[in-house]
Amino acid sequence: MPLYEYYCEKCERTYELLQKVGVPTTIQCESCTGLAERVVSAFSTTIKTQSEDRANKIDPLGLRNVKDPAQREKIIAKENLRQLSSD
């Protein structure tokens, strides 16, 4: 079930409700019994990005995804050569 956000102009309250798909876009306000309209709510996309940034700082070569030790050594050797040639 989706989480919908509603806003009531009468009491100026915004709240979220977990409801079935297809419910009316206007409902009775929980606080003042006025009419609350469903509003478009913001959503967060930073959690995954922050996690990825943190993982990339910890493991910039992506070695956590490489299972084969020989392949890991090859990646490390290439990075060492790249760093030596850029100095």
CSV table of N, CA and C in Angstrom, one decimal:
chain,number,residue,atom,x,y,z
A,1,MET,N,0.8,-1.2,0.0
A,1,MET,CA,0.0,0.0,0.0
A,1,MET,C,0.9,1.2,0.0
A,2,PRO,N,0.5,2.2,-0.8
A,2,PRO,CA,1.3,3.5,-0.9
A,2,PRO,C,1.0,4.4,0.3
A,3,LEU,N,2.0,5.2,0.6
A,3,LEU,CA,1.9,6.2,1.7
A,3,LEU,C,1.6,7.5,1.0
A,4,TYR,N,0.4,8.1,1.3
A,4,TYR,CA,-0.1,9.3,0.7
A,4,TYR,C,0.0,10.4,1.7
A,5,GLU,N,0.3,11.6,1.2
A,5,GLU,CA,0.4,12.8,2.0
A,5,GLU,C,-0.8,13.7,1.7
A,6,TYR,N,-1.5,14.2,2.8
A,6,TYR,CA,-2.7,15.0,2.7
A,6,TYR,C,-2.4,16.3,3.4
A,7,TYR,N,-3.1,17.4,2.9
A,7,TYR,CA,-3.0,18.7,3.5
A,7,TYR,C,-4.4,19.3,3.7
A,8,CYS,N,-4.7,19.8,4.9
A,8,CYS,CA,-6.0,20.4,5.2
A,8,CYS,C,-5.8,21.9,5.3
A,9,GLU,N,-6.5,22.6,4.4
A,9,GLU,CA,-6.4,24.1,4.5
A,9,GLU,C,-7.0,24.7,5.7
A,10,LYS,N,-8.1,24.0,6.2
A,10,LYS,CA,-8.8,24.6,7.4
A,10,LYS,C,-7.9,24.6,8.6
A,11,CYS,N,-7.2,23.5,8.9
A,11,CYS,CA,-6.3,23.5,10.1
A,11,CYS,C,-4.9,23.6,9.8
A,12,GLU,N,-4.6,23.7,8.5
A,12,GLU,CA,-3.2,23.8,8.0
A,12,GLU,C,-2.3,22.7,8.4
A,13,ARG,N,-2.8,21.5,8.5
A,13,ARG,CA,-2.1,20.3,8.9
A,13,ARG,C,-1.8,19.5,7.7
A,14,THR,N,-0.5,18.9,7.7
A,14,THR,CA,-0.1,18.0,6.7
A,14,THR,C,0.2,16.7,7.4
A,15,TYR,N,-0.3,15.6,6.9
A,15,TYR,CA,-0.1,14.3,7.5
A,15,TYR,C,0.0,13.2,6.4
A,16,GLU,N,0.5,12.0,6.8
A,16,GLU,CA,0.6,10.9,5.9
A,16,GLU,C,-0.3,9.8,6.3
A,17,LEU,N,-0.8,9.1,5.3
A,17,LEU,CA,-1.7,7.9,5.5
A,17,LEU,C,-1.3,6.8,4.6
A,18,LEU,N,-1.2,5.6,5.2
A,18,LEU,CA,-1.0,4.4,4.4
A,18,LEU,C,-2.3,3.9,3.9
A,19,GLN,N,-2.6,4.0,2.6
A,19,GLN,CA,-3.9,3.6,2.1
A,19,GLN,C,-3.8,2.8,0.8
A,20,LYS,N,-4.9,2.1,0.5
A,20,LYS,CA,-5.0,1.3,-0.7
A,20,LYS,C,-4.9,2.3,-1.9
A,21,VAL,N,-4.5,1.7,-3.0
A,21,VAL,CA,-4.4,2.4,-4.3
A,21,VAL,C,-5.9,2.7,-4.7
A,22,GLY,N,-6.2,3.9,-5.2
A,22,GLY,CA,-7.5,4.2,-5.7
A,22,GLY,C,-8.4,4.9,-4.8
A,23,VAL,N,-7.9,5.2,-3.6
A,23,VAL,CA,-8.7,5.9,-2.6
A,23,VAL,C,-9.0,7.4,-3.1
A,24,PRO,N,-10.0,8.0,-2.7
A,24,PRO,CA,-10.3,9.4,-3.2
A,24,PRO,C,-9.2,10.3,-2.9
A,25,THR,N,-9.0,11.4,-3.7
A,25,THR,CA,-7.9,12.4,-3.4
A,25,THR,C,-8.3,13.4,-2.4
A,26,THR,N,-9.6,13.4,-2.0
A,26,THR,CA,-10.1,14.3,-1.0
A,26,THR,C,-10.7,13.4,0.1
A,27,ILE,N,-10.2,13.6,1.4
A,27,ILE,CA,-10.8,12.9,2.5
A,27,ILE,C,-11.1,13.8,3.6
A,28,GLN,N,-11.7,13.3,4.7
A,28,GLN,CA,-12.0,14.1,5.9
A,28,GLN,C,-10.7,14.1,6.7
A,29,CYS,N,-10.4,15.4,7.1
A,29,CYS,CA,-9.2,15.6,8.0
A,29,CYS,C,-9.3,14.9,9.3
A,30,GLU,N,-8.2,14.3,9.7
A,30,GLU,CA,-8.2,13.6,11.0
A,30,GLU,C,-8.3,14.5,12.2
A,31,SER,N,-7.9,15.8,12.0
A,31,SER,CA,-7.9,16.7,13.2
A,31,SER,C,-9.1,17.5,13.3
A,32,CYS,N,-9.6,18.1,12.2
A,32,CYS,CA,-10.7,19.1,12.3
A,32,CYS,C,-11.9,18.7,11.6
A,33,THR,N,-11.9,17.6,10.9
A,33,THR,CA,-13.0,17.1,10.1
A,33,THR,C,-13.3,17.9,8.9
A,34,GLY,N,-12.4,18.8,8.5
A,34,GLY,CA,-12.5,19.6,7.3
A,34,GLY,C,-12.1,18.6,6.1
A,35,LEU,N,-11.9,19.2,4.9
A,35,LEU,CA,-11.5,18.4,3.8
A,35,LEU,C,-10.0,18.5,3.6
A,36,ALA,N,-9.4,17.4,3.5
A,36,ALA,CA,-7.9,17.3,3.2
A,36,ALA,C,-7.7,16.8,1.8
A,37,GLU,N,-6.8,17.5,1.1
A,37,GLU,CA,-6.5,17.1,-0.3
A,37,GLU,C,-5.2,16.4,-0.3
A,38,ARG,N,-5.1,15.3,-1.2
A,38,ARG,CA,-3.9,14.6,-1.4
A,38,ARG,C,-2.9,15.6,-2.1
A,39,VAL,N,-1.7,15.6,-1.7
A,39,VAL,CA,-0.7,16.5,-2.3
A,39,VAL,C,0.5,15.7,-2.8
A,40,VAL,N,1.2,16.2,-3.7
A,40,VAL,CA,2.4,15.6,-4.2
A,40,VAL,C,3.5,15.8,-3.1
A,41,SER,N,4.1,14.7,-2.6
A,41,SER,CA,5.1,14.9,-1.6
A,41,SER,C,6.4,14.6,-2.1
A,42,ALA,N,7.4,15.2,-1.5
A,42,ALA,CA,8.8,15.1,-1.9
A,42,ALA,C,9.3,13.7,-1.4
A,43,PHE,N,10.3,13.2,-2.1
A,43,PHE,CA,10.8,11.9,-1.7
A,43,PHE,C,12.3,12.0,-1.7
A,44,SER,N,13.0,11.2,-0.9
A,44,SER,CA,14.4,11.2,-0.8
A,44,SER,C,15.1,10.3,-1.7
A,45,THR,N,16.2,10.7,-2.3
A,45,THR,CA,17.0,9.8,-3.1
A,45,THR,C,18.4,9.9,-2.6
A,46,THR,N,18.7,10.5,-1.5
A,46,THR,CA,20.0,10.7,-1.0
A,46,THR,C,20.6,9.5,-0.3
A,47,ILE,N,19.7,8.6,0.3
A,47,ILE,CA,20.2,7.5,1.1
A,47,ILE,C,21.1,6.6,0.3
A,48,LYS,N,20.7,6.2,-0.9
A,48,LYS,CA,21.5,5.3,-1.7
A,48,LYS,C,22.7,6.0,-2.2
A,49,THR,N,22.6,7.3,-2.6
A,49,THR,CA,23.8,8.1,-3.0
A,49,THR,C,24.8,8.2,-1.9
A,50,GLN,N,24.4,8.5,-0.7
A,50,GLN,CA,25.3,8.6,0.4
A,50,GLN,C,26.0,7.3,0.6
A,51,SER,N,25.2,6.2,0.6
A,51,SER,CA,25.8,4.9,0.8
A,51,SER,C,26.8,4.6,-0.3
A,52,GLU,N,26.5,4.9,-1.5
A,52,GLU,CA,27.4,4.6,-2.6
A,52,GLU,C,28.7,5.5,-2.5
A,53,ASP,N,28.5,6.8,-2.1
A,53,ASP,CA,29.7,7.7,-1.9
A,53,ASP,C,30.6,7.1,-0.8
A,54,ARG,N,30.0,6.7,0.3
A,54,ARG,CA,30.7,6.1,1.4
A,54,ARG,C,31.5,4.9,1.0
A,55,ALA,N,30.8,4.0,0.2
A,55,ALA,CA,31.5,2.8,-0.3
A,55,ALA,C,32.6,3.1,-1.2
A,56,ASN,N,32.4,4.1,-2.1
A,56,ASN,CA,33.5,4.4,-3.0
A,56,ASN,C,34.7,5.0,-2.3
A,57,LYS,N,34.5,5.8,-1.2
A,57,LYS,CA,35.6,6.3,-0.5
A,57,LYS,C,36.3,5.2,0.2
A,58,ILE,N,35.6,4.2,0.7
A,58,ILE,CA,36.3,3.1,1.4
A,58,ILE,C,36.9,2.1,0.4
A,59,ASP,N,36.3,1.9,-0.7
A,59,ASP,CA,36.8,1.0,-1.7
A,59,ASP,C,36.8,1.6,-3.1
A,60,PRO,N,37.6,2.6,-3.4
A,60,PRO,CA,37.6,3.3,-4.7
A,60,PRO,C,37.8,2.5,-5.9
A,61,LEU,N,38.4,1.3,-5.8
A,61,LEU,CA,38.7,0.5,-7.0
A,61,LEU,C,37.5,-0.5,-7.2
A,62,GLY,N,36.6,-0.6,-6.3
A,62,GLY,CA,35.5,-1.6,-6.4
A,62,GLY,C,35.9,-3.0,-6.2
A,63,LEU,N,36.9,-3.2,-5.4
A,63,LEU,CA,37.4,-4.6,-5.1
A,63,LEU,C,36.4,-5.4,-4.3
A,64,ARG,N,35.5,-4.8,-3.7
A,64,ARG,CA,34.5,-5.6,-2.9
A,64,ARG,C,33.7,-6.5,-3.8
A,65,ASN,N,33.6,-6.1,-5.1
A,65,ASN,CA,32.8,-6.8,-6.0
A,65,ASN,C,33.6,-7.9,-6.8
A,66,VAL,N,34.9,-7.9,-6.6
A,66,VAL,CA,35.8,-8.9,-7.3
A,66,VAL,C,36.1,-10.0,-6.4
A,67,LYS,N,35.6,-11.2,-6.8
A,67,LYS,CA,35.8,-12.4,-6.0
A,67,LYS,C,37.2,-13.1,-6.2
A,68,ASP,N,37.7,-13.1,-7.5
A,68,ASP,CA,38.9,-13.8,-7.8
A,68,ASP,C,40.1,-13.0,-7.4
A,69,PRO,N,41.0,-13.6,-6.5
A,69,PRO,CA,42.2,-12.9,-6.0
A,69,PRO,C,43.1,-12.5,-7.1
A,70,ALA,N,43.2,-13.3,-8.2
A,70,ALA,CA,44.1,-12.9,-9.3
A,70,ALA,C,43.6,-11.6,-10.0
A,71,GLN,N,42.3,-11.5,-10.1
A,71,GLN,CA,41.7,-10.4,-10.8
A,71,GLN,C,41.9,-9.1,-9.9
A,72,ARG,N,41.8,-9.3,-8.6
A,72,ARG,CA,42.0,-8.2,-7.6
A,72,ARG,C,43.4,-7.7,-7.8
A,73,GLU,N,44.4,-8.6,-7.8
A,73,GLU,CA,45.8,-8.2,-8.0
A,73,GLU,C,46.0,-7.4,-9.3
A,74,LYS,N,45.4,-7.9,-10.3
A,74,LYS,CA,45.5,-7.2,-11.6
A,74,LYS,C,45.0,-5.8,-11.6
A,75,ILE,N,43.8,-5.6,-10.9
A,75,ILE,CA,43.2,-4.3,-10.7
A,75,ILE,C,44.2,-3.4,-9.9
A,76,ILE,N,44.7,-3.9,-8.8
A,76,ILE,CA,45.6,-3.1,-8.0
A,76,ILE,C,46.9,-2.7,-8.8
A,77,ALA,N,47.4,-3.7,-9.5
A,77,ALA,CA,48.6,-3.4,-10.3
A,77,ALA,C,48.4,-2.3,-11.4
A,78,LYS,N,47.2,-2.4,-12.0
A,78,LYS,CA,46.9,-1.3,-13.0
A,78,LYS,C,46.7,0.0,-12.4
A,79,GLU,N,46.1,0.1,-11.2
A,79,GLU,CA,46.0,1.3,-10.5
A,79,GLU,C,47.3,1.9,-10.1
A,80,ASN,N,48.2,1.0,-9.6
A,80,ASN,CA,49.6,1.4,-9.2
A,80,ASN,C,50.3,2.0,-10.4
A,81,LEU,N,50.2,1.4,-11.5
A,81,LEU,CA,50.9,1.9,-12.8
A,81,LEU,C,50.3,3.2,-13.2
A,82,ARG,N,49.0,3.3,-13.1
A,82,ARG,CA,48.3,4.6,-13.4
A,82,ARG,C,48.8,5.7,-12.5
A,83,GLN,N,48.9,5.4,-11.3
A,83,GLN,CA,49.4,6.5,-10.3
A,83,GLN,C,50.8,6.8,-10.6
A,84,LEU,N,51.7,5.8,-10.9
A,84,LEU,CA,53.1,6.1,-11.1
A,84,LEU,C,53.3,6.9,-12.4
A,85,SER,N,52.5,6.7,-13.4
A,85,SER,CA,52.6,7.4,-14.7
A,85,SER,C,52.0,8.8,-14.6
A,86,SER,N,51.1,9.0,-13.7
A,86,SER,CA,50.5,10.4,-13.5
A,86,SER,C,51.4,11.3,-12.7
A,87,ASP,N,52.4,10.7,-11.9
A,87,ASP,CA,53.2,11.5,-11.0
A,87,ASP,C,54.4,12.1,-11.8
